Amino acid sequence: MVFPTTLIKAVKGTRDLLPPFTENWNAVEREARAVFRAYNYGEIRTPILEETQLFARGVGADTDIVNKEMYTFDDRDGSSLTLRPENTASVIRAYIEHRLDQRPGVQKLYYIGPMFRRERPQAGRYRQFYQIGAEAIGSESPAVDAEVIEMVIEILGRAGLTGFELLINSVGDHNCRPQYVEKLRTALEPVAASLCGDCQRRAVTNPLRVLDCKVEADQPIIDKLPNILDHLCDACRTHFDAVKRHLDDRGLEYTVRPRMVRGLDYYMRTTFEVVHGGLGAQNSVLGGGRYDGLAESLGSKVHSPGIGFSIGEDRLVMSVAARESSALDLCIAPLGEPALRHAALLARDLRRGGASVEIAEGKLKRILELANKLGARFTLIVGDNEINAGRYALKEMATGRQEEVTRDEIAPKLGAARN
RNA sequence: GUGGGUGUAGCUCAGCUGGUAGAGCGCUGGAUUGUGGUUCCAGUGGCCGAGGGUUCGAAUCCCUCCACCCACCCCA
């Protein structure tokens, strides 16, 4: 193909999802919605565009996401807008804006949709990526933490994911975490010089990140650093113990990872993550945690503690077995113009009945070839003979068997053979 | 932002040390009338990522870009 001008392609880090692959996406979303419904979660759809300030205040102005990974641009009136890099801040914004705190009970909301981060793409990580997430807002109860975690594990299972691991941790709250970070900073000072270059930088900018380091040589040093779970305040300690107890009650298996750190500033107390092999370096399928101070930092006068998670849908879809694409029920082969018009009405009625039907034009041989390639289960031959007799030739593609049927017999035949 | 890898047909790739392109799959048509899958035959298809350089001659060697992939940073 030669084009007079440069070929336009999908922008870097974005991609087209094509059939039949989109079936896998729909299947995952279908299962997720069913689980959300069972746990009494309602869907929320927030705008993809938000004021930049929302993320700066919510996610944290010092985070990499806000500093260098957002799609931010000026609107015509000069205001700064951003394509959402995550959805929790938006959901809380909507919660505050619409006074959902006045509604009865814990507000349980879920969302499915695209997020945007301007990162360098790599396996399992795109600039436009999709998240399935949920937030439970209005309770500090550790039982809610456990239920949220149970729910997300349920979703993964129903989506068909196996061989994953649940990791949990507590990152403390505004009382104990700052103290811990200071202790960490102090402990790092004498040893920082012997750590890798990245860690030397992290020791100053974001000491918690040192705990995440994957460099083998650094591990012995990191192992000796103070452990956050030893520095939780009583309230956080009690909360975390209760979460674990509730998880145990449910028989959920998990690993406590004191070194698991979250990238977003708003997390406090419970954090969790699910990892899965076979995703390359991006082994995290979902992440979540509690964010009891987020609403206030977004200007809420009402204390609105919450916990939520988001599943990386791209990664989940990538990790679950591909579904069989739904087969075409019937291909109609009209022979000649009058037959085509006749077939159109026949197809419409069968489609109304729920069958998937394709009409193909051309020579019969061609149509049968096509029906075969399309995976049609049946082909219906409609020629002048058939129309006059009121009986059509219905051919079962797998067996090659062909029989005469009346108009009314077609739909039942399609339905009967569907299993 | 940094590092590494790869760019040849719609797809997967071959093309050694320079002589202006191949295979498989796919797609189209045919093996006579209204019967597919298997088979056989034929055809379609590429400015060899782009630009420059060396050379009588470049897909092949050199340089510069660009794109994609993977990894780092960071993160779901």
XYZ file of C-alpha atoms in Angstrom, chain A residues 101-369:
269
model
C -22.315 10.836 52.485
C -25.972 11.726 53.030
C -27.094 8.482 51.435
C -27.761 5.548 53.721
C -25.035 3.049 54.473
C -21.558 2.589 53.100
C -21.307 3.915 49.563
C -20.136 1.102 47.351
C -19.183 2.159 43.861
C -17.465 0.441 40.972
C -16.126 1.618 37.640
C -14.726 0.190 34.441
C -12.904 2.394 32.004
C -9.747 3.837 30.493
C -7.020 5.695 32.391
C -4.054 7.559 30.953
C -0.448 7.844 31.965
C 2.318 9.174 29.799
C 4.869 6.484 30.489
C 7.181 4.654 28.165
C 5.142 1.643 27.035
C 6.295 -1.879 27.719
C 4.747 -5.300 28.133
C 1.452 -4.986 30.002
C 1.699 -1.240 30.377
C 0.090 1.238 28.056
C -0.549 4.954 27.962
C -4.232 4.270 27.665
C -4.987 1.363 29.920
C -8.148 0.026 31.457
C -9.051 -0.444 35.040
C -11.836 -2.248 36.808
C -12.087 -0.791 40.261
C -14.298 -0.256 43.256
C -14.477 1.985 46.291
C -16.267 1.456 49.598
C -16.615 4.853 51.212
C -17.893 5.743 54.661
C -16.490 3.078 56.946
C -13.252 2.436 58.780
C -14.248 -1.081 59.693
C -11.618 -3.730 59.042
C -14.465 -6.014 58.033
C -15.014 -3.776 55.025
C -11.346 -4.130 54.113
C -11.691 -7.884 54.194
C -14.906 -7.855 52.197
C -13.341 -5.669 49.513
C -10.394 -8.023 49.288
C -12.665 -11.051 49.189
C -14.652 -9.435 46.406
C -11.662 -8.698 44.225
C -10.345 -12.231 44.670
C -13.792 -13.437 43.663
C -13.597 -11.388 40.488
C -10.191 -12.753 39.582
C -11.426 -16.291 40.095
C -14.539 -15.838 38.020
C -12.544 -14.160 35.294
C -10.530 -17.361 35.117
C -7.267 -16.237 36.681
C -5.294 -18.891 38.521
C -1.905 -19.023 40.166
C -1.959 -15.556 41.659
C -0.798 -14.376 45.060
C -2.391 -11.897 47.443
C -0.015 -9.590 49.296
C -1.102 -7.345 52.145
C 0.505 -4.756 54.347
C -0.282 -1.806 56.538
C 1.420 1.477 55.833
C 0.221 3.190 59.000
C -1.620 6.455 59.257
C -0.814 10.146 59.669
C 0.344 9.453 63.218
C 2.741 6.600 62.827
C 3.859 6.696 59.227
C 5.734 10.006 59.354
C 7.567 8.775 62.420
C 8.429 5.550 60.682
C 9.683 7.361 57.607
C 11.951 9.431 59.820
C 13.316 6.299 61.478
C 13.875 4.822 58.054
C 15.639 7.929 56.875
C 17.891 7.859 59.895
C 18.658 4.193 59.463
C 19.483 4.759 55.812
C 22.003 7.513 56.363
C 24.949 5.343 57.394
C 24.272 2.609 54.826
C 23.034 4.571 51.834
C 26.474 4.832 50.292
C 26.683 1.077 49.873
C 23.321 0.846 48.105
C 22.670 1.016 44.376
C 22.507 4.365 42.655
C 18.727 4.403 42.494
C 18.492 3.687 46.191
C 20.922 6.431 47.090
C 18.590 8.815 45.362
C 15.490 7.224 46.925
C 17.019 7.408 50.384
C 16.715 11.156 50.077
C 13.608 11.658 47.947
C 11.388 8.760 48.951
C 12.871 6.428 51.567
C 9.917 4.025 51.403
C 10.871 3.214 47.831
C 14.161 1.766 48.977
C 12.164 -1.109 50.444
C 10.982 -1.948 46.935
C 14.466 -2.246 45.465
C 15.063 -5.372 43.413
C 18.840 -5.164 43.262
C 20.166 -8.376 44.758
C 23.190 -6.825 46.409
C 21.027 -4.376 48.325
C 18.803 -6.980 49.940
C 20.940 -7.791 53.009
C 21.099 -4.109 53.864
C 17.398 -3.536 53.281
C 16.485 -6.523 55.401
C 18.078 -4.822 58.392
C 16.127 -1.600 57.970
C 13.255 -0.905 60.368
C 10.062 -2.758 59.519
C 6.917 -0.661 59.267
C 4.808 -3.273 61.009
C 6.975 -2.852 64.097
C 6.229 0.848 64.152
C 2.462 0.999 63.734
C 0.551 2.970 66.343
C -1.917 1.061 68.484
C -4.924 2.014 66.384
C -3.269 0.897 63.152
C -1.948 -2.262 64.760
C -5.406 -3.178 66.033
C -6.937 -2.431 62.661
C -4.421 -4.504 60.753
C -4.803 -7.460 63.112
C -8.555 -7.320 62.651
C -8.197 -7.265 58.868
C -6.036 -10.357 58.976
C -8.488 -12.066 61.317
C -11.340 -11.362 58.926
C -9.315 -12.667 56.018
C -8.515 -15.804 58.001
C -12.208 -16.282 58.778
C -12.865 -16.259 55.070
C -10.133 -18.764 54.403
C -8.353 -16.324 52.111
C -4.674 -17.000 51.628
C -2.339 -14.052 51.759
C 1.236 -13.066 52.389
C 2.125 -10.156 54.630
C 4.703 -8.019 52.846
C 5.990 -5.326 55.173
C 8.137 -4.021 52.349
C 5.255 -3.542 49.944
C 4.968 0.167 49.263
C 2.302 2.070 47.418
C 2.993 4.758 44.880
C 0.083 6.991 45.722
C 0.249 9.339 48.685
C -3.316 8.845 49.838
C -2.986 5.261 51.005
C -3.020 4.572 54.722
C -3.377 1.493 56.870
C -4.369 -1.479 54.732
C -2.723 -1.898 51.358
C -2.881 -4.931 49.137
C -1.765 -6.201 45.807
C -2.184 -9.301 43.674
C 0.749 -10.526 41.650
C 0.800 -13.039 38.842
C 3.639 -14.557 36.877
C 3.730 -14.569 33.119
C 3.259 -10.845 32.816
C 6.876 -9.972 32.301
C 8.214 -7.342 34.630
C 4.729 -6.000 35.244
C 3.601 -8.760 37.546
C 1.012 -6.780 39.478
C -2.571 -7.450 38.429
C -4.225 -5.155 40.920
C -3.498 -2.841 43.753
C -5.549 -1.215 46.406
C -5.770 0.107 49.875
C -7.408 2.321 52.423
C -7.413 6.094 52.056
C -9.057 7.538 55.131
C -7.744 11.069 54.671
C -8.318 11.502 50.963
C -11.742 13.141 51.143
C -10.506 15.780 53.552
C -7.505 16.564 51.389
C -9.956 17.147 48.544
C -11.887 19.625 50.647
C -14.546 17.502 52.269
C -15.809 18.742 55.594
C -17.095 15.276 56.371
C -14.669 12.556 57.378
C -15.152 9.951 54.655
C -12.824 7.014 55.154
C -12.677 4.578 52.280
C -10.971 1.600 50.756
C -10.738 0.521 47.174
C -8.760 -1.252 44.526
C -8.188 -1.205 40.821
C -7.518 -4.142 38.586
C -5.267 -3.648 35.592
C -7.735 -4.974 33.059
C -5.188 -5.181 30.247
C -3.077 -7.468 32.382
C -5.977 -9.519 33.638
C -7.273 -10.135 30.130
C -3.754 -11.024 29.056
C -3.465 -13.575 31.866
C -6.704 -15.472 31.500
C -7.298 -18.149 28.912
C -8.804 -16.967 25.663
C -12.484 -17.645 25.203
C -13.943 -19.416 22.256
C -15.449 -16.752 20.106
C -19.167 -17.207 19.790
C -19.915 -19.020 16.553
C -22.142 -17.675 13.858
C -25.446 -19.558 13.954
C -26.479 -19.251 10.367
C -25.211 -18.075 7.020
C -27.919 -17.486 4.426
C -27.113 -18.068 0.784
C -29.638 -16.280 -1.419
C -29.390 -17.175 -5.090
C -30.452 -14.219 -7.168
C -31.987 -10.845 -6.485
C -35.521 -11.980 -5.506
C -33.990 -14.503 -3.129
C -31.812 -11.806 -1.580
C -34.849 -9.712 -0.761
C -36.608 -12.758 0.611
C -33.544 -13.669 2.678
C -33.312 -10.208 4.185
C -36.724 -10.561 5.812
C -35.978 -14.096 6.891
C -32.721 -12.949 8.480
C -34.416 -10.089 10.285
C -36.949 -12.413 11.885
C -34.334 -14.963 12.924
C -32.168 -12.188 14.372
C -35.114 -10.907 16.376
C -35.331 -14.401 17.758
C -31.774 -14.083 19.009
C -29.847 -15.992 16.359
C -26.673 -14.573 14.838
C -27.208 -14.514 11.108
C -25.116 -13.435 8.144
C -26.335 -13.021 4.579
C -23.717 -13.586 1.913
C -24.033 -12.699 -1.727
C -22.392 -14.471 -4.626
C -22.125 -17.906 -6.081
C -23.218 -20.734 -3.829
C -19.775 -22.249 -3.822
C -18.316 -18.958 -2.639
C -20.904 -18.569 0.058
C -20.274 -22.034 1.418
C -16.579 -21.296 1.464
